[in-house]
Amino acid sequence: MNYPNLPKDCTSMLCKHLSPEVFEALKDKKTANGFTLEQAINSGVLNLDSGIGVYAGDAESYELFDGLFDPIIEDYHGFGKNDKHQSNLNPDDLKAPNPDPEGKFIVSTRIRVGRNVANLPLGPAISKEQRDFVESSVVEGLNTLEGELKGSYHPLLGMSKEVQDDLIKDHFLFKEGDRFLDAVGLNRNWPEGRGIYHNTDKTFLVWVNEEDQLRIISMQQGGDIKEVFTRLVSAIKSIETKVPFSYNDHLGYITSCPTNLGTAMRASVHIAVPKLAEDMDAFKAITDKHHLQIRGIHGEHSQSEGGVYDISNLRRLGITEVEAVQDMYDGVVALITAEKAL
Ligand code: ADP
Ligand code: CIR
């Protein structure tokens, strides 16, 4: 493989950090699962509008291709090669009384974590048999959950288009055919091995074998962020007694996209700030100050509708879960204050 054609105006982290020297040093390496630099960068090479543009095929990718991943991790999370990740999943440490009890601004709250099964390749390098094994063992574990977490698993295979589209539209299910995931092989054998588990109220959901092998999700209408976090923690703790997760002291929970390492947590609200959104610079000044990301309301790479935005923590590694949610909470309080003043 030759150095890829990366145009000068490409702004992704791949384009920023893949110098010809880094490329030369890494181009012939291969992890024990057979994952190469060419595969790691293919999404960003084919999708020049990527924000990041790289994925890992396994935990080893982060070590073997460190010349590329380390500067991206440092750039995105502000986390250095010798730093250690720390976890704190204690809801009592979160200071988050509902910032919008009258429900004027916050439409809904969602917190998710990514998890992958220990000692298996990540989705980009997994075989069909391994993926099917992940599905059956995760579902077996989920089927033992009790109380509020009790629910049922719905495989994508055999799901009607209508049900699938409704679940996507209502923000419960991952979308199909994502070109960023496609380019790294994450859509191979689709829809086999993929599915969604949820409780009756759809306040607790687990995506199986999408970008990560598990996405554990807690969500509900309104702005009770602490209640959403508390439910999520109880789900994570129950699931990890059944399924061993891939984790190390440096990078925390191992995920296929380097932006998700560490806590692998994205805590978001859908929030209506139509007045503030008329001045995107003022809006961005607040989100930047609180380390937040703005997305549209149909997920990553989507647009806002009716002045409603998806606001979430940007950093996930080198801060604890409580701090990640606190980033989001503090920023949301600032956004509501600014919107009220206009
Ligand atoms: P992820 O958060 O899992 O990385 P996406 O940004 O694609 O990925 O979002 C997944 C889905 O979750 C999308 O349908 C999105 O609209 C929905 N979602 C995210 N945050 C919220 C929220 N606070 N309330 C309701 N739905 C949400
Ligand atoms: C991209 O590079 O745009 C996609 N591969 C998605 C990256 C994950 N995005 C993020 O900001 N968390």
Short mmCIF file of C-alpha atoms and ligand atoms in Angstrom, two decimals:
data_model
loop_
_atom_site.label_atom_id
_atom_site.label_comp_id
_atom_site.label_asym_id
_atom_site.label_seq_id
_atom_site.Cartn_x
_atom_site.Cartn_y
_atom_site.Cartn_z
CA MET A 1 0.00 0.00 0.00
CA ASN A 2 1.18 3.52 -0.84
CA TYR A 3 0.65 6.70 1.15
CA PRO A 4 -3.02 7.61 0.56
CA ASN A 5 -4.20 10.64 -1.35
CA LEU A 6 -5.20 13.05 1.43
CA PRO A 7 -6.11 16.48 0.08
CA LYS A 8 -4.72 19.62 1.75
CA ASP A 9 -8.17 20.84 2.80
CA CYS A 10 -9.02 17.59 4.64
CA THR A 11 -9.54 18.43 8.32
CA SER A 12 -9.97 14.97 9.89
CA MET A 13 -7.66 13.76 12.63
CA LEU A 14 -6.41 11.14 10.18
CA CYS A 15 -5.34 13.81 7.69
CA LYS A 16 -3.80 15.84 10.49
CA HIS A 17 -1.79 13.04 12.08
CA LEU A 18 -0.93 10.54 9.33
CA SER A 19 2.37 11.94 8.07
CA PRO A 20 4.33 10.00 5.41
CA GLU A 21 6.83 9.08 8.17
CA VAL A 22 4.15 7.65 10.47
CA PHE A 23 2.67 5.79 7.50
CA GLU A 24 6.05 4.25 6.55
CA ALA A 25 6.69 3.09 10.11
CA LEU A 26 3.30 1.34 10.44
CA LYS A 27 2.28 0.20 6.97
CA ASP A 28 3.57 -3.38 7.17
CA LYS A 29 2.40 -4.17 10.72
CA LYS A 30 -0.44 -6.56 11.46
CA THR A 31 -2.12 -7.45 14.77
CA ALA A 32 -2.59 -11.05 15.89
CA ASN A 33 -6.13 -10.81 14.47
CA GLY A 34 -4.72 -9.76 11.09
CA PHE A 35 -5.76 -6.08 11.34
CA THR A 36 -3.61 -3.67 9.31
CA LEU A 37 -2.99 0.08 9.05
CA GLU A 38 -4.75 0.04 5.68
CA GLN A 39 -7.94 -1.20 7.38
CA ALA A 40 -7.54 1.20 10.33
CA ILE A 41 -7.47 4.25 8.04
CA ASN A 42 -9.80 3.15 5.25
CA SER A 43 -12.86 4.95 6.66
CA GLY A 44 -11.06 8.28 6.74
CA VAL A 45 -9.45 7.70 3.34
CA LEU A 46 -12.83 6.97 1.71
CA ASN A 47 -14.72 9.56 3.77
CA LEU A 48 -12.67 12.72 3.64
CA ASP A 49 -15.37 14.56 5.62
CA SER A 50 -14.66 12.34 8.66
CA GLY A 51 -14.09 14.06 11.98
CA ILE A 52 -11.66 11.36 13.03
CA GLY A 53 -11.28 8.77 10.24
CA VAL A 54 -9.65 5.84 12.08
CA TYR A 55 -10.86 2.71 13.87
CA ALA A 56 -9.15 -0.08 15.82
CA GLY A 57 -9.64 -3.77 15.00
CA ASP A 58 -8.67 -4.97 18.45
CA ALA A 59 -7.10 -3.74 21.69
CA GLU A 60 -3.67 -4.52 20.18
CA SER A 61 -4.26 -1.99 17.36
CA TYR A 62 -3.92 0.83 19.90
CA GLU A 63 -0.41 -0.41 20.81
CA LEU A 64 0.82 -1.54 17.41
CA PHE A 65 -0.35 1.58 15.57
CA ASP A 66 0.45 3.91 18.48
CA GLY A 67 2.30 6.30 16.14
CA LEU A 68 -1.09 7.20 14.69
CA PHE A 69 -3.52 6.51 17.55
CA ASP A 70 -1.55 8.26 20.35
CA PRO A 71 -1.57 11.74 18.75
CA ILE A 72 -5.24 11.36 17.85
CA ILE A 73 -6.10 10.30 21.43
CA GLU A 74 -4.04 13.21 22.79
CA ASP A 75 -5.70 15.65 20.38
CA TYR A 76 -9.28 14.48 21.02
CA HIS A 77 -9.21 13.71 24.77
CA GLY A 78 -6.15 15.68 25.92
CA PHE A 79 -4.84 12.36 27.27
CA GLY A 80 -1.16 11.43 27.15
CA LYS A 81 0.67 8.16 26.55
CA ASN A 82 1.59 7.69 30.23
CA ASP A 83 -1.74 8.80 31.68
CA LYS A 84 -4.00 6.37 33.50
CA HIS A 85 -7.75 6.19 33.13
CA GLN A 86 -10.02 6.08 36.19
CA SER A 87 -13.61 5.03 36.57
CA ASN A 88 -16.27 6.35 38.94
CA LEU A 89 -19.76 5.00 38.48
CA ASN A 90 -21.16 6.20 41.80
CA PRO A 91 -24.38 8.18 41.15
CA ASP A 92 -24.11 9.75 44.64
CA ASP A 93 -21.08 11.73 43.40
CA LEU A 94 -23.08 13.37 40.61
CA LYS A 95 -24.46 16.83 41.41
CA ALA A 96 -27.34 17.07 38.99
CA PRO A 97 -30.77 18.23 40.20
CA ASN A 98 -33.12 18.45 37.20
CA PRO A 99 -32.09 21.72 35.48
CA ASP A 100 -35.48 22.04 33.76
CA PRO A 101 -38.24 20.65 36.00
CA GLU A 102 -40.95 22.42 33.98
CA GLY A 103 -39.80 20.71 30.80
CA LYS A 104 -39.41 23.89 28.76
CA PHE A 105 -36.03 23.13 27.22
CA ILE A 106 -34.94 19.53 27.69
CA VAL A 107 -36.91 17.14 25.50
CA SER A 108 -35.09 13.97 26.54
CA THR A 109 -31.94 12.65 28.19
CA ARG A 110 -29.85 9.68 27.09
CA ILE A 111 -26.62 8.22 28.44
CA ARG A 112 -24.85 5.37 26.71
CA VAL A 113 -21.65 3.45 27.14
CA GLY A 114 -19.86 1.28 24.62
CA ARG A 115 -18.52 -2.10 25.70
CA ASN A 116 -16.70 -4.93 23.93
CA VAL A 117 -16.16 -8.49 25.06
CA ALA A 118 -12.71 -9.27 26.52
CA ASN A 119 -10.34 -11.43 24.46
CA LEU A 120 -12.17 -11.08 21.15
CA PRO A 121 -11.43 -8.79 18.20
CA LEU A 122 -13.47 -5.58 17.95
CA GLY A 123 -16.16 -5.35 15.25
CA PRO A 124 -13.83 -4.25 12.42
CA ALA A 125 -11.75 -7.46 12.70
CA ILE A 126 -14.32 -9.91 14.05
CA SER A 127 -15.32 -13.06 12.13
CA LYS A 128 -18.96 -13.96 11.51
CA GLU A 129 -18.70 -16.87 13.95
CA GLN A 130 -17.22 -14.65 16.67
CA ARG A 131 -19.90 -12.00 16.08
CA ASP A 132 -22.67 -14.58 16.33
CA PHE A 133 -21.06 -15.88 19.53
CA VAL A 134 -21.08 -12.34 20.97
CA GLU A 135 -24.76 -12.03 20.13
CA SER A 136 -25.75 -15.32 21.73
CA SER A 137 -23.69 -14.84 24.89
CA VAL A 138 -24.78 -11.22 25.40
CA VAL A 139 -28.44 -12.10 24.84
CA GLU A 140 -28.14 -15.00 27.26
CA GLY A 141 -26.85 -12.56 29.89
CA LEU A 142 -29.50 -9.94 29.13
CA ASN A 143 -32.30 -12.47 29.40
CA THR A 144 -31.48 -12.97 33.09
CA LEU A 145 -32.01 -9.29 33.99
CA GLU A 146 -34.81 -8.52 36.42
CA GLY A 147 -37.00 -5.62 37.57
CA GLU A 148 -36.83 -2.40 35.56
CA LEU A 149 -34.12 -3.91 33.30
CA LYS A 150 -36.20 -6.93 32.29
CA GLY A 151 -36.95 -6.91 28.60
CA SER A 152 -36.64 -8.78 25.36
CA TYR A 153 -34.21 -9.08 22.46
CA HIS A 154 -35.21 -8.20 18.92
CA PRO A 155 -32.76 -9.40 16.25
CA LEU A 156 -32.47 -7.23 13.15
CA LEU A 157 -32.70 -10.36 11.07
CA GLY A 158 -36.42 -10.87 10.46
CA MET A 159 -37.45 -7.45 11.82
CA SER A 160 -39.91 -5.73 9.46
CA LYS A 161 -38.71 -2.58 7.71
CA GLU A 162 -41.60 -0.70 9.32
CA VAL A 163 -40.66 -1.66 12.89
CA GLN A 164 -36.98 -0.96 12.19
CA ASP A 165 -37.72 2.48 10.69
CA ASP A 166 -39.99 3.42 13.61
CA LEU A 167 -37.34 2.42 16.16
CA ILE A 168 -34.76 4.53 14.30
CA LYS A 169 -37.08 7.52 13.92
CA ASP A 170 -37.95 7.40 17.64
CA HIS A 171 -34.21 7.46 18.51
CA PHE A 172 -34.08 3.93 19.94
CA LEU A 173 -32.18 2.00 17.26
CA PHE A 174 -28.95 2.55 15.31
CA LYS A 175 -29.32 3.46 11.66
CA GLU A 176 -28.43 1.19 8.77
CA GLY A 177 -25.76 1.63 6.13
CA ASP A 178 -23.49 4.15 7.88
CA ARG A 179 -20.72 4.85 5.33
CA PHE A 180 -18.09 5.52 8.01
CA LEU A 181 -18.70 2.11 9.61
CA ASP A 182 -19.09 0.43 6.23
CA ALA A 183 -15.58 1.42 5.16
CA VAL A 184 -13.97 -0.30 8.16
CA GLY A 185 -15.90 -3.51 7.72
CA LEU A 186 -18.33 -2.93 10.57
CA ASN A 187 -21.33 -3.68 8.35
CA ARG A 188 -20.11 -7.10 7.14
CA ASN A 189 -22.79 -9.84 7.17
CA TRP A 190 -25.46 -7.23 7.97
CA PRO A 191 -28.04 -7.75 9.50
CA GLU A 192 -26.90 -11.06 10.98
CA GLY A 193 -25.75 -10.95 14.59
CA ARG A 194 -27.22 -7.48 15.15
CA GLY A 195 -30.18 -6.54 17.29
CA ILE A 196 -31.65 -4.52 20.11
CA TYR A 197 -32.73 -5.50 23.62
CA HIS A 198 -35.08 -3.21 25.49
CA ASN A 199 -37.43 -3.07 28.47
CA THR A 200 -41.14 -2.37 27.95
CA ASP A 201 -40.82 1.40 28.47
CA LYS A 202 -37.70 1.63 26.26
CA THR A 203 -35.86 3.40 29.08
CA PHE A 204 -33.16 0.73 29.05
CA LEU A 205 -31.77 -0.57 25.76
CA VAL A 206 -28.77 -2.51 24.53
CA TRP A 207 -27.56 -2.41 20.94
CA VAL A 208 -25.77 -5.59 19.95
CA ASN A 209 -22.91 -5.70 17.41
CA GLU A 210 -23.15 -2.23 15.95
CA GLU A 211 -20.02 -0.02 16.15
CA ASP A 212 -19.24 -1.70 19.46
CA GLN A 213 -20.41 -5.13 20.54
CA LEU A 214 -22.58 -3.58 23.22
CA ARG A 215 -23.99 -0.12 23.54
CA ILE A 216 -25.74 0.03 26.91
CA ILE A 217 -28.28 2.85 26.93
CA SER A 218 -30.49 4.52 29.52
CA MET A 219 -32.92 7.17 28.28
CA GLN A 220 -36.17 8.92 29.09
CA GLN A 221 -38.19 12.04 28.39
CA GLY A 222 -37.26 15.22 30.30
CA GLY A 223 -34.16 16.34 32.16
CA ASP A 224 -33.70 14.06 35.17
CA ILE A 225 -30.09 13.31 34.30
CA LYS A 226 -29.32 11.65 37.62
CA GLU A 227 -32.17 9.17 37.27
CA VAL A 228 -30.92 8.24 33.79
CA PHE A 229 -27.35 7.80 35.09
CA THR A 230 -28.48 5.73 38.07
CA ARG A 231 -30.40 3.33 35.82
CA LEU A 232 -27.44 3.04 33.46
CA VAL A 233 -25.04 2.20 36.29
CA SER A 234 -27.33 -0.52 37.60
CA ALA A 235 -27.51 -2.00 34.08
CA ILE A 236 -23.72 -1.87 33.53
CA LYS A 237 -23.09 -3.56 36.89
CA SER A 238 -25.61 -6.33 36.20
CA ILE A 239 -24.33 -7.00 32.67
CA GLU A 240 -20.67 -7.10 33.66
CA THR A 241 -21.36 -9.97 36.05
CA LYS A 242 -22.39 -12.01 32.97
CA VAL A 243 -20.13 -10.70 30.19
CA PRO A 244 -16.40 -9.87 30.69
CA PHE A 245 -15.58 -6.47 29.16
CA SER A 246 -12.36 -5.44 27.43
CA TYR A 247 -10.58 -2.90 29.70
CA ASN A 248 -7.08 -1.72 30.51
CA ASP A 249 -5.64 0.77 33.03
CA HIS A 250 -4.35 3.12 30.33
CA LEU A 251 -7.24 3.32 27.87
CA GLY A 252 -10.15 2.23 30.07
CA TYR A 253 -12.91 0.47 28.17
CA ILE A 254 -11.66 -0.51 24.72
CA THR A 255 -13.84 0.65 21.82
CA SER A 256 -13.48 0.54 18.06
CA CYS A 257 -13.44 4.34 17.66
CA PRO A 258 -10.71 6.16 19.62
CA THR A 259 -13.16 8.93 20.58
CA ASN A 260 -15.06 6.45 22.73
CA LEU A 261 -12.17 5.02 24.78
CA GLY A 262 -12.10 5.38 28.55
CA THR A 263 -15.58 5.82 29.92
CA ALA A 264 -16.99 5.04 26.44
CA MET A 265 -19.76 7.29 27.66
CA ARG A 266 -21.83 9.81 25.77
CA ALA A 267 -24.31 11.64 27.98
CA SER A 268 -26.68 13.81 25.99
CA VAL A 269 -29.82 15.85 26.10
CA HIS A 270 -32.06 16.88 23.27
CA ILE A 271 -32.49 20.53 24.13
CA ALA A 272 -34.51 23.33 22.52
CA VAL A 273 -32.42 26.50 22.32
CA PRO A 274 -33.88 28.20 19.20
CA LYS A 275 -32.90 31.74 20.20
CA LEU A 276 -29.33 30.89 21.14
CA ALA A 277 -28.96 28.89 17.93
CA GLU A 278 -29.49 32.09 15.91
CA ASP A 279 -26.01 33.06 17.03
CA MET A 280 -23.93 29.92 16.51
CA ASP A 281 -20.74 31.64 17.75
CA ALA A 282 -22.32 32.39 21.14
CA PHE A 283 -23.76 28.86 21.26
CA LYS A 284 -20.35 27.34 20.45
CA ALA A 285 -18.59 29.52 23.01
CA ILE A 286 -20.70 27.88 25.75
CA THR A 287 -20.35 24.33 24.44
CA ASP A 288 -16.58 24.71 23.97
CA LYS A 289 -16.16 26.06 27.50
CA HIS A 290 -17.88 22.97 28.92
CA HIS A 291 -16.22 20.46 26.55
CA LEU A 292 -19.47 19.64 24.80
CA GLN A 293 -20.29 18.46 21.30
CA ILE A 294 -23.29 19.64 19.26
CA ARG A 295 -25.01 17.04 17.08
CA GLY A 296 -28.30 17.05 15.15
CA ILE A 297 -31.26 15.18 16.61
CA HIS A 298 -30.96 12.08 14.49
CA GLY A 299 -27.51 11.28 15.78
CA GLU A 300 -24.02 11.83 14.55
CA HIS A 301 -23.69 13.53 11.16
CA SER A 302 -27.40 14.63 11.26
CA GLN A 303 -29.00 18.10 11.38
CA SER A 304 -30.97 20.01 14.02
CA GLU A 305 -34.76 20.29 13.70
CA GLY A 306 -36.80 23.16 15.14
CA GLY A 307 -33.96 24.57 17.23
CA VAL A 308 -33.50 21.25 19.07
CA TYR A 309 -29.91 20.00 19.38
CA ASP A 310 -28.18 16.95 20.79
CA ILE A 311 -25.66 18.24 23.35
CA SER A 312 -23.18 15.78 24.87
CA ASN A 313 -19.83 15.46 26.61
CA LEU A 314 -16.93 15.49 24.17
CA ARG A 315 -14.23 14.00 26.43
CA ARG A 316 -14.54 10.38 27.47
CA LEU A 317 -11.01 9.29 28.41
CA GLY A 318 -8.97 10.46 31.42
CA ILE A 319 -12.10 11.67 33.20
CA THR A 320 -14.50 9.50 35.19
CA GLU A 321 -18.06 8.68 34.19
CA VAL A 322 -19.33 11.04 36.89
CA GLU A 323 -17.14 13.85 35.47
CA ALA A 324 -18.31 13.14 31.91
CA VAL A 325 -21.95 13.49 32.95
CA GLN A 326 -21.06 16.52 35.09
CA ASP A 327 -19.49 18.20 32.00
CA MET A 328 -22.77 17.74 30.17
CA TYR A 329 -24.89 18.83 33.12
CA ASP A 330 -22.93 22.03 33.82
CA GLY A 331 -22.99 22.96 30.14
CA VAL A 332 -26.72 22.35 29.89
CA VAL A 333 -27.35 24.62 32.89
CA ALA A 334 -25.28 27.33 31.13
CA LEU A 335 -27.21 26.84 27.86
CA ILE A 336 -30.58 27.15 29.61
CA THR A 337 -29.43 30.30 31.43
CA ALA A 338 -28.29 31.82 28.12
CA GLU A 339 -31.51 30.88 26.29
CA LYS A 340 -33.67 32.34 29.09
CA ALA A 341 -31.74 35.63 28.92
CA LEU A 342 -32.54 36.13 25.22
P1 ADP B 1 -24.31 7.23 19.86
O1 ADP B 1 -24.70 8.20 20.89
O2 ADP B 1 -24.84 5.89 20.20
O3 ADP B 1 -22.85 7.26 19.62
P2 ADP B 1 -25.75 8.63 17.69
O4 ADP B 1 -25.23 10.01 17.84
O5 ADP B 1 -25.87 8.09 16.31
O6 ADP B 1 -24.88 7.56 18.43
O7 ADP B 1 -27.17 8.57 18.40
C1 ADP B 1 -27.89 7.38 18.44
C2 ADP B 1 -29.37 7.64 18.58
O8 ADP B 1 -29.65 8.15 19.86
C3 ADP B 1 -29.92 8.65 17.58
O9 ADP B 1 -31.18 8.21 17.14
C4 ADP B 1 -30.09 9.89 18.41
O10 ADP B 1 -31.11 10.74 17.93
C5 ADP B 1 -30.48 9.29 19.74
N1 ADP B 1 -30.22 10.18 20.85
C6 ADP B 1 -29.05 10.68 21.27
N2 ADP B 1 -29.19 11.47 22.31
C7 ADP B 1 -30.53 11.51 22.59
C8 ADP B 1 -31.33 12.15 23.58
N3 ADP B 1 -30.79 12.92 24.53
N4 ADP B 1 -32.66 11.93 23.53
C9 ADP B 1 -33.22 11.14 22.60
N5 ADP B 1 -32.52 10.50 21.67
C10 ADP B 1 -31.19 10.68 21.66
C1 CIR B 2 -15.81 10.22 11.77
O1 CIR B 2 -14.58 10.18 11.77
O2 CIR B 2 -16.47 11.24 11.53
C2 CIR B 2 -16.55 8.95 12.09
N1 CIR B 2 -15.64 7.85 11.98
C3 CIR B 2 -17.16 9.02 13.47
C4 CIR B 2 -16.18 9.41 14.53
C5 CIR B 2 -16.77 9.41 15.93
N2 CIR B 2 -17.21 10.69 16.24
C6 CIR B 2 -17.12 11.39 17.35
O3 CIR B 2 -16.94 12.59 17.31
N3 CIR B 2 -17.31 10.75 18.50
#
